XYZ file of C-alpha atoms in Angstrom:
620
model
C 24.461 22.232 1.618
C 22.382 23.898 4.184
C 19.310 23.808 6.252
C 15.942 24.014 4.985
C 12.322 24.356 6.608
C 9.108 25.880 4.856
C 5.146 25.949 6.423
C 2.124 25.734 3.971
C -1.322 26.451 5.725
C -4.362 25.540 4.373
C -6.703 27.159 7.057
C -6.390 30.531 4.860
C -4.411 31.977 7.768
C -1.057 33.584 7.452
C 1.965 32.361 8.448
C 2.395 35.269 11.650
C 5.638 37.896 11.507
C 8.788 36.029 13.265
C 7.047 32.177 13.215
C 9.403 30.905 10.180
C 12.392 33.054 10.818
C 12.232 31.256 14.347
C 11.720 27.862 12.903
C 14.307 27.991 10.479
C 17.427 30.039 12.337
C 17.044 26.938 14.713
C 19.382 25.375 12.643
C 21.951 27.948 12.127
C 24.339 25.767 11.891
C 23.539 23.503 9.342
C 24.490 27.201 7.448
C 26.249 30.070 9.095
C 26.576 31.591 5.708
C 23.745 33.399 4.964
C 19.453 33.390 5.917
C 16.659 33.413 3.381
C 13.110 33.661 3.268
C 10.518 34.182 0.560
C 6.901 34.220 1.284
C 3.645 33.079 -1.301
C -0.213 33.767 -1.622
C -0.468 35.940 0.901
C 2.205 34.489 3.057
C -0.060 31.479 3.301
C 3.252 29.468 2.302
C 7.021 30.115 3.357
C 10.374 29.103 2.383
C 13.184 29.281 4.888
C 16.660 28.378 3.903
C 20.084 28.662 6.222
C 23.239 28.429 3.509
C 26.201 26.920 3.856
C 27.935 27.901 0.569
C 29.870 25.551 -1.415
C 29.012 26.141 -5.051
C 28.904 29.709 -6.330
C 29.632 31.686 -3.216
C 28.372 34.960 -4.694
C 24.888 36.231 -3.897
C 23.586 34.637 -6.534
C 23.760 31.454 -5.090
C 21.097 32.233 -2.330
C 18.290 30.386 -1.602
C 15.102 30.184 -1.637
C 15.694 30.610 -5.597
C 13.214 31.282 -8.480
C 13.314 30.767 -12.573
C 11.227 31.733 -14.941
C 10.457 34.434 -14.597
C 9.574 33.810 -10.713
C 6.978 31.044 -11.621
C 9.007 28.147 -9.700
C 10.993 28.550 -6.482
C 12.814 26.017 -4.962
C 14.076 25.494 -1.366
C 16.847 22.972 -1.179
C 19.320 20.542 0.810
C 21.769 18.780 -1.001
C 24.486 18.189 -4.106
C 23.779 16.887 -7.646
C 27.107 15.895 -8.465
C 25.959 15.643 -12.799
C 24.968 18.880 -12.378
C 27.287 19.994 -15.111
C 26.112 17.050 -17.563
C 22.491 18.146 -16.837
C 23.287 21.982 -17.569
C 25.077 21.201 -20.401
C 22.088 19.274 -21.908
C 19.814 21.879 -21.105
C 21.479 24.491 -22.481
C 21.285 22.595 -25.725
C 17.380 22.893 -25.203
C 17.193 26.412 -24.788
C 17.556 27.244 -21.235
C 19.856 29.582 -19.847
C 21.359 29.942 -16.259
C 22.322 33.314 -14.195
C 24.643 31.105 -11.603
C 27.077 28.212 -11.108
C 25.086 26.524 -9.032
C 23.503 22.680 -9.046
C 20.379 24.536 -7.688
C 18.746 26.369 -10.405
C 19.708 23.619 -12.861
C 17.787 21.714 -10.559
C 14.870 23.918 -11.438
C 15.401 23.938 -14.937
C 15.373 20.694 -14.849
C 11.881 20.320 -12.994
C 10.724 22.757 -15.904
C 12.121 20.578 -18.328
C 11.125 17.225 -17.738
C 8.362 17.003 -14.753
C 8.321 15.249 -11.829
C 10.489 12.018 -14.113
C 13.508 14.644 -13.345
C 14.069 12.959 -10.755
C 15.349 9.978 -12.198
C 18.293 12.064 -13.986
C 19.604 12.821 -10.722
C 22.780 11.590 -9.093
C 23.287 13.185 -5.493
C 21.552 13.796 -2.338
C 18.828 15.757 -1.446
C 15.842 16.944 0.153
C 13.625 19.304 -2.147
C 10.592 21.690 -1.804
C 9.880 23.443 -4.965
C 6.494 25.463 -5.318
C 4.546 26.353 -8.598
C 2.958 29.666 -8.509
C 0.763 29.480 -11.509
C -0.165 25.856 -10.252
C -0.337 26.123 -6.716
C 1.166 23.158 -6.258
C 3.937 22.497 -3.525
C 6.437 19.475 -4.668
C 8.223 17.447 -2.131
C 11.394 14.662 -2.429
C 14.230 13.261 -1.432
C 16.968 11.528 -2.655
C 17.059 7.557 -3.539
C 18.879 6.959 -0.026
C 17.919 9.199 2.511
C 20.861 10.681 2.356
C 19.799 14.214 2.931
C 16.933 14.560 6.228
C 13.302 15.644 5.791
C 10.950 16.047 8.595
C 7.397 17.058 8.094
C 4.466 17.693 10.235
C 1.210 17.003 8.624
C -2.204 18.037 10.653
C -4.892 18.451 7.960
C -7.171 20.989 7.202
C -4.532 23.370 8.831
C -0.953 23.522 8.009
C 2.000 21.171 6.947
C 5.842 22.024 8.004
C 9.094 20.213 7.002
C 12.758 21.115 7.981
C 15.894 19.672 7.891
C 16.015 18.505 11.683
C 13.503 17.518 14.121
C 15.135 20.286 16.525
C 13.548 23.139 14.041
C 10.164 21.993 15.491
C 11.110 22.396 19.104
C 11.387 26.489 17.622
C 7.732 25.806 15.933
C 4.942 27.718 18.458
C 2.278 25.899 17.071
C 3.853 22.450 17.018
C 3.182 20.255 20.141
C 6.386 18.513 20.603
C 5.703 15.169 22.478
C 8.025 12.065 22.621
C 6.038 9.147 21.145
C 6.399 6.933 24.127
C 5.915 3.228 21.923
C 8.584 4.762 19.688
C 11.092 5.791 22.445
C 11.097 1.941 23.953
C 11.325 0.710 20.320
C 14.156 2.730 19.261
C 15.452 1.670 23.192
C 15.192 -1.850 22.042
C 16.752 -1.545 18.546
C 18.488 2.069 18.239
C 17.835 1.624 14.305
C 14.309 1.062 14.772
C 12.549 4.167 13.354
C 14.354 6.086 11.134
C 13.927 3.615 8.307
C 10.355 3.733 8.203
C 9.710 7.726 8.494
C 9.419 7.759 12.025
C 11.061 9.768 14.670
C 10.913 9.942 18.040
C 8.306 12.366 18.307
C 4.625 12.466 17.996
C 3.355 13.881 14.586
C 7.036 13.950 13.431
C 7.910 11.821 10.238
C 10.331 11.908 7.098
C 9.691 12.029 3.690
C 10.614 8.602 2.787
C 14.157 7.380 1.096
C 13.109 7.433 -2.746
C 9.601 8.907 -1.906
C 8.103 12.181 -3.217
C 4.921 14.368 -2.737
C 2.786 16.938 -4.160
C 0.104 19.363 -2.166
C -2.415 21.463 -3.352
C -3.303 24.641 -1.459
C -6.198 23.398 0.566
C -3.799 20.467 2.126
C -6.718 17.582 1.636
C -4.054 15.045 1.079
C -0.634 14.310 1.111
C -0.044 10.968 -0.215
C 3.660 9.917 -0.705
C 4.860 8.061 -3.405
C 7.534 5.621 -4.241
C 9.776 7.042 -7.484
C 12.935 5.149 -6.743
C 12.540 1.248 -6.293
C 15.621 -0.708 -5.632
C 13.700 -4.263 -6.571
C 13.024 -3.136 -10.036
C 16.805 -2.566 -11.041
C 17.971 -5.139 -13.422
C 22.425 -5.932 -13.828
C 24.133 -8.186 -16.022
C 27.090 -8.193 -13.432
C 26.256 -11.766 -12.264
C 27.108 -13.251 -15.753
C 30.394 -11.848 -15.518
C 34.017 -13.056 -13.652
C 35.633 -11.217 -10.125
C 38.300 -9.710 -12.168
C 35.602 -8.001 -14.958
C 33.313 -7.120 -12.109
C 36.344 -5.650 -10.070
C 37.518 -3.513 -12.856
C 33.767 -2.590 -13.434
C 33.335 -1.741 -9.739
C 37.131 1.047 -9.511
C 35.785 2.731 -13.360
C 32.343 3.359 -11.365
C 33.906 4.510 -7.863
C 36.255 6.536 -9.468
C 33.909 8.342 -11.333
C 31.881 8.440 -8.244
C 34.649 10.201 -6.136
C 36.181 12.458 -9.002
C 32.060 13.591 -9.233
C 32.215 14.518 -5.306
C 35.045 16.386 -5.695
C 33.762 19.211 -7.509
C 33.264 22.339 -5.044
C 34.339 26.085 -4.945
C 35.683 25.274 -1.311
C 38.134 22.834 0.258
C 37.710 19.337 0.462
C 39.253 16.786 2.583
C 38.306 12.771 4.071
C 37.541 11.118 7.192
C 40.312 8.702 7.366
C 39.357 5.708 9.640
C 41.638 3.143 8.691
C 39.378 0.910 7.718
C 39.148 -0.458 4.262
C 36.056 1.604 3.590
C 37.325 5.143 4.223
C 40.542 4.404 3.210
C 39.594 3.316 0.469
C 38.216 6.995 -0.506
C 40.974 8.783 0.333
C 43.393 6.870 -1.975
C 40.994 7.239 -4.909
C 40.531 10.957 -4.197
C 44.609 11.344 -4.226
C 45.003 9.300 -7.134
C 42.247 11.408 -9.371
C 44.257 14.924 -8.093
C 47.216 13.198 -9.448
C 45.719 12.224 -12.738
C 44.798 15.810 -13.170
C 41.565 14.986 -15.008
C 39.334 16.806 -12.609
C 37.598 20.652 -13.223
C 36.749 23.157 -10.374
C 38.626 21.365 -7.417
C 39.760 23.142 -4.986
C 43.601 22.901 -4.621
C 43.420 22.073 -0.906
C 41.665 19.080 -1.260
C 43.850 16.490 -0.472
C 44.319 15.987 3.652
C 43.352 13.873 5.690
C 41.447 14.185 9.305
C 41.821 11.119 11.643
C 40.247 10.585 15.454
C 42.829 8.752 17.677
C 42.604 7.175 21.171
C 45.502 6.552 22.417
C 46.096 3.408 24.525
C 42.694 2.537 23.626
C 41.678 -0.583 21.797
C 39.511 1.269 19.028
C 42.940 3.321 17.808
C 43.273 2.926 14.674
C 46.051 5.727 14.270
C 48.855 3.003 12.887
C 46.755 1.944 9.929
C 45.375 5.929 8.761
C 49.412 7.178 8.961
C 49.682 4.216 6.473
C 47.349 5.042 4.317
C 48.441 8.736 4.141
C 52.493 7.489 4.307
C 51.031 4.836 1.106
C 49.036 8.435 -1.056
C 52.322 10.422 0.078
C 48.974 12.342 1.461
C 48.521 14.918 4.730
C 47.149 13.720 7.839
C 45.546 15.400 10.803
C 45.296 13.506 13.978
C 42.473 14.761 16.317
C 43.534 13.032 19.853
C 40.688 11.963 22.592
C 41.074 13.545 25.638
C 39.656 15.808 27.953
C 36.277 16.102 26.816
C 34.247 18.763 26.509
C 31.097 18.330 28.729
C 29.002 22.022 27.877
C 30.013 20.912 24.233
C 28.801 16.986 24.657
C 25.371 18.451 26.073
C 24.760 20.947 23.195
C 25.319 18.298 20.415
C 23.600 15.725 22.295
C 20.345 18.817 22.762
C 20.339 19.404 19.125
C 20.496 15.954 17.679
C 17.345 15.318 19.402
C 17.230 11.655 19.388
C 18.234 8.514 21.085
C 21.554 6.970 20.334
C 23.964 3.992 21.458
C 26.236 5.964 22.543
C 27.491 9.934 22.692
C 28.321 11.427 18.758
C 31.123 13.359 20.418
C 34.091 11.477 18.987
C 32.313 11.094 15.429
C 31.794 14.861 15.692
C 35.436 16.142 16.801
C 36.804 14.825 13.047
C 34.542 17.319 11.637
C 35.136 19.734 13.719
C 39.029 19.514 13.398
C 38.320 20.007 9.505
C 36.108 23.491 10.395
C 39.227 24.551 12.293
C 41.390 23.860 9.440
C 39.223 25.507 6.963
C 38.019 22.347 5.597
C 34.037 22.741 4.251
C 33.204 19.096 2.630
C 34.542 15.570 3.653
C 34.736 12.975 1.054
C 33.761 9.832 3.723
C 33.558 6.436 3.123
C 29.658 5.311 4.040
C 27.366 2.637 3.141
C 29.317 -0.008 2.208
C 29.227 -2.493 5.344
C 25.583 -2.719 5.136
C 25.460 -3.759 1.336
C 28.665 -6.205 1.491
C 28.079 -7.730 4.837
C 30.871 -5.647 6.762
C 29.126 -6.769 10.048
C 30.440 -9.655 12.039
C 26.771 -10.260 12.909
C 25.206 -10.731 8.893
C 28.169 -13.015 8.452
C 27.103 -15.653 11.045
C 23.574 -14.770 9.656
C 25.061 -16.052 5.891
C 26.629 -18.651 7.882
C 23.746 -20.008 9.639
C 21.591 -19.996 6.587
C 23.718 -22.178 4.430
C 23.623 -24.577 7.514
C 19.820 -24.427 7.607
C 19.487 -24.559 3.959
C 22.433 -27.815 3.752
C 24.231 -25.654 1.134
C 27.926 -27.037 2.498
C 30.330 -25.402 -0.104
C 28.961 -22.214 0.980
C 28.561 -22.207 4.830
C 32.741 -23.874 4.699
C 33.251 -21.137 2.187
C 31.519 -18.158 5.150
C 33.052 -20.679 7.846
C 36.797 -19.290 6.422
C 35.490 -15.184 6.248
C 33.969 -15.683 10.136
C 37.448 -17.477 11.037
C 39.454 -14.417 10.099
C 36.959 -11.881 11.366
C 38.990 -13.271 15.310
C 41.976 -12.657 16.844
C 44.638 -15.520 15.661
C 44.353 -16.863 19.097
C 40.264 -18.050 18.535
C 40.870 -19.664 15.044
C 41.909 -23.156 16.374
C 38.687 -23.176 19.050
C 36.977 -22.000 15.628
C 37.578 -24.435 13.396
C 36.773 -27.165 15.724
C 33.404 -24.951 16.304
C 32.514 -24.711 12.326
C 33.197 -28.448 12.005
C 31.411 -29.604 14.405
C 28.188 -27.567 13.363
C 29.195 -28.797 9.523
C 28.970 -32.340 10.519
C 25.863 -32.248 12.317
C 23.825 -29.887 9.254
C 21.481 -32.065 7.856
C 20.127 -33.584 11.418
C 18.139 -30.474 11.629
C 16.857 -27.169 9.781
C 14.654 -25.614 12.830
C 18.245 -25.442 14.535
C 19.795 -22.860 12.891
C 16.703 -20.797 12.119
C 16.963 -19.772 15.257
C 19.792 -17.942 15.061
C 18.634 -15.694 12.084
C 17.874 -13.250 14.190
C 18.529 -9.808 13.173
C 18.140 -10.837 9.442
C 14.364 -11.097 10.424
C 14.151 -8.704 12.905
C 13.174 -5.566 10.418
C 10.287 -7.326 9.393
C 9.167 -7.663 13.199
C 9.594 -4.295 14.764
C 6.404 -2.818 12.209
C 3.944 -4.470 14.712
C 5.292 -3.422 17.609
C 6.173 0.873 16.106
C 3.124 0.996 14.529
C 0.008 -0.705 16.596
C -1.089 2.686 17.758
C -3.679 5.141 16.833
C -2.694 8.295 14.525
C -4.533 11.116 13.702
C -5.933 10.113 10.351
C -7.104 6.911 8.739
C -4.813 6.795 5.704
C -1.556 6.978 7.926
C 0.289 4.545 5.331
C -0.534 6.880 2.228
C 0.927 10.206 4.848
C 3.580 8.924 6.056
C 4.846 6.442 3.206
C 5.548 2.891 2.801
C 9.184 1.383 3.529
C 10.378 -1.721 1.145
C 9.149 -5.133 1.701
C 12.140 -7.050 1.362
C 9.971 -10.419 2.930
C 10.059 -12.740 -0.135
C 14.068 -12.180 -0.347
C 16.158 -15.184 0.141
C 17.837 -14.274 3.834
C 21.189 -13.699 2.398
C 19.589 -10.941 -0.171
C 17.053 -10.160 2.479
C 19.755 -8.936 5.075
C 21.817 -6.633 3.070
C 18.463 -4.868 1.848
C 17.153 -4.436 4.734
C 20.459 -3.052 6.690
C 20.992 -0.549 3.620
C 17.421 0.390 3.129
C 15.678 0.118 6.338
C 17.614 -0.798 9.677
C 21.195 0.637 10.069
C 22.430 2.783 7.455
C 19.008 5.072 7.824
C 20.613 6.057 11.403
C 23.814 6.231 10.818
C 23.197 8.542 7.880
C 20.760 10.777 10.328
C 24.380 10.712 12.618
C 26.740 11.863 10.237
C 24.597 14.247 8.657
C 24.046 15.817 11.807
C 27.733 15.213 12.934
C 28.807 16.679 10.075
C 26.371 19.799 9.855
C 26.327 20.872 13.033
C 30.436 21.860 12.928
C 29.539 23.784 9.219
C 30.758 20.395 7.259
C 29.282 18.635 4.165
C 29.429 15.122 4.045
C 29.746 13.381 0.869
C 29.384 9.878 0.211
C 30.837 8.165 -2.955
C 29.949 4.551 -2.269
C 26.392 6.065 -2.148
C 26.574 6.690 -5.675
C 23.614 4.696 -7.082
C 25.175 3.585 -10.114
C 27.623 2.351 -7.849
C 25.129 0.581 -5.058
C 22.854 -0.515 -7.753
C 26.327 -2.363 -9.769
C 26.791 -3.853 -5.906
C 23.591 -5.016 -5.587
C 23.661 -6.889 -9.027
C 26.864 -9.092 -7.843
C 26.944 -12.593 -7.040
C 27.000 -13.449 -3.180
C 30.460 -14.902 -3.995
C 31.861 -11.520 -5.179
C 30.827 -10.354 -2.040
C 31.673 -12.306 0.902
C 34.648 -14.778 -0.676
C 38.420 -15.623 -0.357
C 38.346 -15.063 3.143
C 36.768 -11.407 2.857
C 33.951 -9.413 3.523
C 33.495 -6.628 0.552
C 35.801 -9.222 -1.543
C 34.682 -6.870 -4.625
C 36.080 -3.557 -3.245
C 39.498 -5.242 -1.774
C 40.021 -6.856 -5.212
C 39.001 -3.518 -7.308
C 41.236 -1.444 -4.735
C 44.409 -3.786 -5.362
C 47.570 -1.870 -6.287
C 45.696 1.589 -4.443
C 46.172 0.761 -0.778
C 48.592 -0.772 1.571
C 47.817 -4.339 1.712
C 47.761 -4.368 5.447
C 44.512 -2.265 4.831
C 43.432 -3.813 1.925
C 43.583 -7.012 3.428
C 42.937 -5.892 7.114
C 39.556 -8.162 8.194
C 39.358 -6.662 12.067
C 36.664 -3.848 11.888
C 36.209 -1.141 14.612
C 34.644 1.621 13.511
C 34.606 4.872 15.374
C 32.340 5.424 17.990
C 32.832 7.648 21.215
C 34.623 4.989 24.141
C 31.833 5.976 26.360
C 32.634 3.274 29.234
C 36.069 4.083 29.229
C 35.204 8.187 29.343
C 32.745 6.893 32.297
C 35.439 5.499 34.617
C 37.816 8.437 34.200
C 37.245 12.068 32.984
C 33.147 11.907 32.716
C 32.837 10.291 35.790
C 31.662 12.829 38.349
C 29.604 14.440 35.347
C 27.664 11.241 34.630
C 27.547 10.734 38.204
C 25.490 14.148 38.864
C 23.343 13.382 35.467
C 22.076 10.490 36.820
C 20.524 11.817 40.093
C 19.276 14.683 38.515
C 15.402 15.359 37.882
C 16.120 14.821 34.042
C 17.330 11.754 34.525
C 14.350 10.390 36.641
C 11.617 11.876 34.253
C 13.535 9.748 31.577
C 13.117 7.030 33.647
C 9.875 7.422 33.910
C 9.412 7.073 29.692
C 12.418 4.163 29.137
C 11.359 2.111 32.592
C 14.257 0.572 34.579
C 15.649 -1.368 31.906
C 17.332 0.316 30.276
C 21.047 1.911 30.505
C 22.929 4.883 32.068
C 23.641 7.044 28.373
C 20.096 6.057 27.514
C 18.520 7.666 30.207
C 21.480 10.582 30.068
C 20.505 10.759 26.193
C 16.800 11.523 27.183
C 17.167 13.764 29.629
C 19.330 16.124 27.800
C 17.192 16.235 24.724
C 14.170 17.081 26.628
């Protein structure tokens, strides 16, 4: 895991002494381990790589990293947890390897089977790999997003990528300007860009989720291309009954965490409480016990949990009983007196808008750095594919009103119910119905209320109505899934996977988990795993009361059932309003009559709030 960056000019200039070394050490500490750079055709192209070392922590495992013979080097971000299967089957076809390392059987494998390779895959990444004798430069990343990947492209003169949008802010010849349309969209939906390869900046966008891209030397085009396509996965899991898909769903997540385990350093979890994470951290415990697993580290079993005392988001009772259930080790990182230079800095280098400060998401990881800890086994992705969101669940709701399916919306009716305190369900019921009773006066009734189901279809026309530097901006930049003809129900859990909210919060842990020296991997990401979930049944989804019915049933026997059956979510997010009124207060008091503050202003307009405008200002 590291950071990566490279330049390719096509003016026939060289890259100038100092220009990538600057660009790339601006994210030291996405790797504090080592630095490496490696320079082509008369430095016309360059390779910067920052290492965090995980797998083979010899020199050997250094990037930027050739094979054969020095014909292919690649410059890389990321795991390939089959790495072993892969080597294995190349070795049967001849090739030989010099390290332990995922990387170079990631070249071999580009040698082996083309650009297809990709497709053999399992893991997260974000790729350059050049080919000498072809003088071609190969770009990609991972089916997901998982792994970052900003370019700039300005034809006819250079491209540059990196890991972080930051790196560019180190970039001389890079004219770093916040895309004012793009600020007040992301101020209007905080998901807005990231799904569709934009950023905040002018001139700044991602290689695509699922998208790759080849250059020639004299940079005509770059034209990125879909190779992963989520719509054109078949499954036979809707033919079959909860308790075969169930058993189905545990054989492919514990495969999926045992895979994620593998590493030459420690590994521990982020332990919520929550179904999701906890979840993860049972399986993890349970595969350590079965002894079954190769080259895991023996300190790979603990536990790191943020608590807030007397606050209403403390979920400290539920973790300890998840740890108390594993007979597991937990770490409990309290909330209190933050750190203000420390909040500023992250804040700086995340360099982008957010709902609220990453401070509280960041302190788990950096609790595991203290205790030695290098990758986190975390518990991602899964809200947005089984409607974990109070919000989609009124959406499903709402649509079996407006479509008069009334099994189905008294079926959601019972999930939304439970989603309350005991104290609502009586108003509830009499709510549900009510609204039951009166479904088939009216469709145009509920439509209305589909709101953020539609709502990534919308924002395109707003983000992108705006002039760009060149005429084929789709083919540059890439195009996102159209997920329009989807039944809503389908249609939601698409889009909040693919396009609206897991694309940022994937960007925040990434970063939240890099900048304290911390990989983060993510076994529910597994895409055997998301491509099983996407194959169920609605009902094997959202059913006997429960969102992600499929992973509380598969999970039976392996938590505590006041987890497994737990239906309040919280999630962890810094308690900025409560940090506001207490030890932050004089700080966000000075913030907001500062100059900062009022240029931010000036780009957000008055409507908007007080860590929005803070947010600006210090990334400015």
């Amino acid at each position: 895991m590291c950071g990566i960056a490279g330049i390719l000019r096509f003016d026939g200039t060289s890259i100038r002494d100092g220009v990538l070394e600057k660009f790339t050490n601006a994210m030291e500490h996405r790797g504090p381990d080592a630095s490496g750079f490696e320079f082509f055709e008369n430095r016309q192209l360059g390779f910067g790589h920052r290492r965090l070392s995980i797998l083979d922590l010899r020199e050997a495992g250094k990037q930027p990293m050739s094979y054969a013979d020095g014909r292919y080097w690649i410059c890389y971000n990321g795991e390939i947890f089959n790495f072993i299967d892969l080597r294995n089957e190349l070795e049967s076809k001849g090739f030989t390897f010099k390290t332990e390392t995922d990387t170079e059987v990631v070249l071999a494998a580009y040698i082996a089977w083309g650009k297809d390779f990709l497709h053999k895959l399992n893991g997260m990444w974000a790729m350059a790999i050049w080919d000498r004798e072809e003088k071609e430069l190969f770009l990609s990343r991972d089916r997901f997003g998982i792994k970052p990947f900003y370019f700039h492209f300005s034809p006819d003169k250079y491209l540059a990528f990196a890991s972080e949008t930051y790196a560019f802010k180190h970039l001389s010849e890079f004219n770093r300007r916040i895309n004012v349309s793009h600020a007040k969209a992301q101020q209007s939906d905080i998901y807005a860009l990231e799904g569709r390869g934009l950023s905040l900046y002018e001139g700044l966008y991602s290689i695509m989720p699922g998208h790759s891209a080849v250059l020639r030397m004299d940079g005509s085009k770059l034209n990125q291309k879909r190779w992963y396509d989520i719509t054109k996965v078949k499954s036979n899991a809707r033919g079959k009954s909860l308790e075969e898909n169930a058993k189905e769903f545990y054989n492919l997540f514990y495969d999926a965490c045992k895979r994620r385990l593998i590493s030459d350093v420690p590994v521990a979890s982020a332990l919520s409480g929550g179904l999701d994470s906890s979840s993860v951290y049972s399986t993890v415990n349970t595969i350590i016990r079965d002894g079954g697993t190769q080259r895991v580290n023996e300190n790979s079993q603990q536990a790191f949990v943020a608590t807030f005392a007397g606050l209403e988001v403390d979920e400290t009772k539920y973790a300890k009983s998840v740890v108390s259930f594993v007979d597991g080790k937990g770490n409990y990182i309290p909330h209190e007196n933050v750190n203000i230079d420390l909040l500023e800095k992250e804040t700086a280098l995340y360099d982008t808008l957010t709902n609220r400060p990453l401070y509280s998401i960041s302190s788990v990881y950096r609790g595991m750095k203290q205790a030695g800890i290098t990758v986190s086994l975390d518990g991602h992705g899964v809200d947005e594919m089984l409607y974990g969101y109070k919000d989609m669940v009124y959406n499903l709701y709402n649509d079996a009103l407006r479509t008069r399916k009334a099994d189905t919306a008294k079926s959601i009716s019972n999930v939304l119910k439970l989603l309350y305190h005991t104290n609502s369900h009586t108003e509830l019921n009499n709510r549900f119905e009510s609204e039951l009773a009166v479904m088939n006066s009216t469709k145009s009734r509920f439509k209305g209320m589909l709101k953020k189901a539609l709502l990534p279809i919308l924002i395109p026309d707003v983000v992108l109505r705006e002039s760009y530097a060149w005429p084929n901006f789709k083919e540059v930049v890439g195009e996102p899934y159209d997920f329009s003809g989807m039944e809503i129900p389908d249609r939601m859990v698409h889009n909040e996977f693919f396009q609206r909210t897991l694309p940022s919060l994937l960007r925040n842990f990434d970063f939240a988990g890099m900048a304290n020296n911390i990989e983060i991997r993510m076994p529910f990401m597994d895409y055997r795993l998301v491509e099983f979930v996407y194959g169920l049944p609605l009902e094997h989804k959202v059913g006997g009361g429960f969102t992600k019915y499929i992973v509380r049933e598969a999970l039976k026997g392996h938590l505590p059932e006041n987890v497994r059956a737990r239906t309040f979510k919280v999630g962890i997010g810094s308690p900025w309003e409560y940090w506001c009124k207490n030890e932050l207060k004089e700080w966000r008091g000075d913030m907001l009559g500062s100059q900062a503050v009022k240029e931010a202003k000036n780009i957000l307009g008055e409507d908007c709030n007080d860590w929005e405008l803070i947010n600006l200002a210090l990334i400015k």
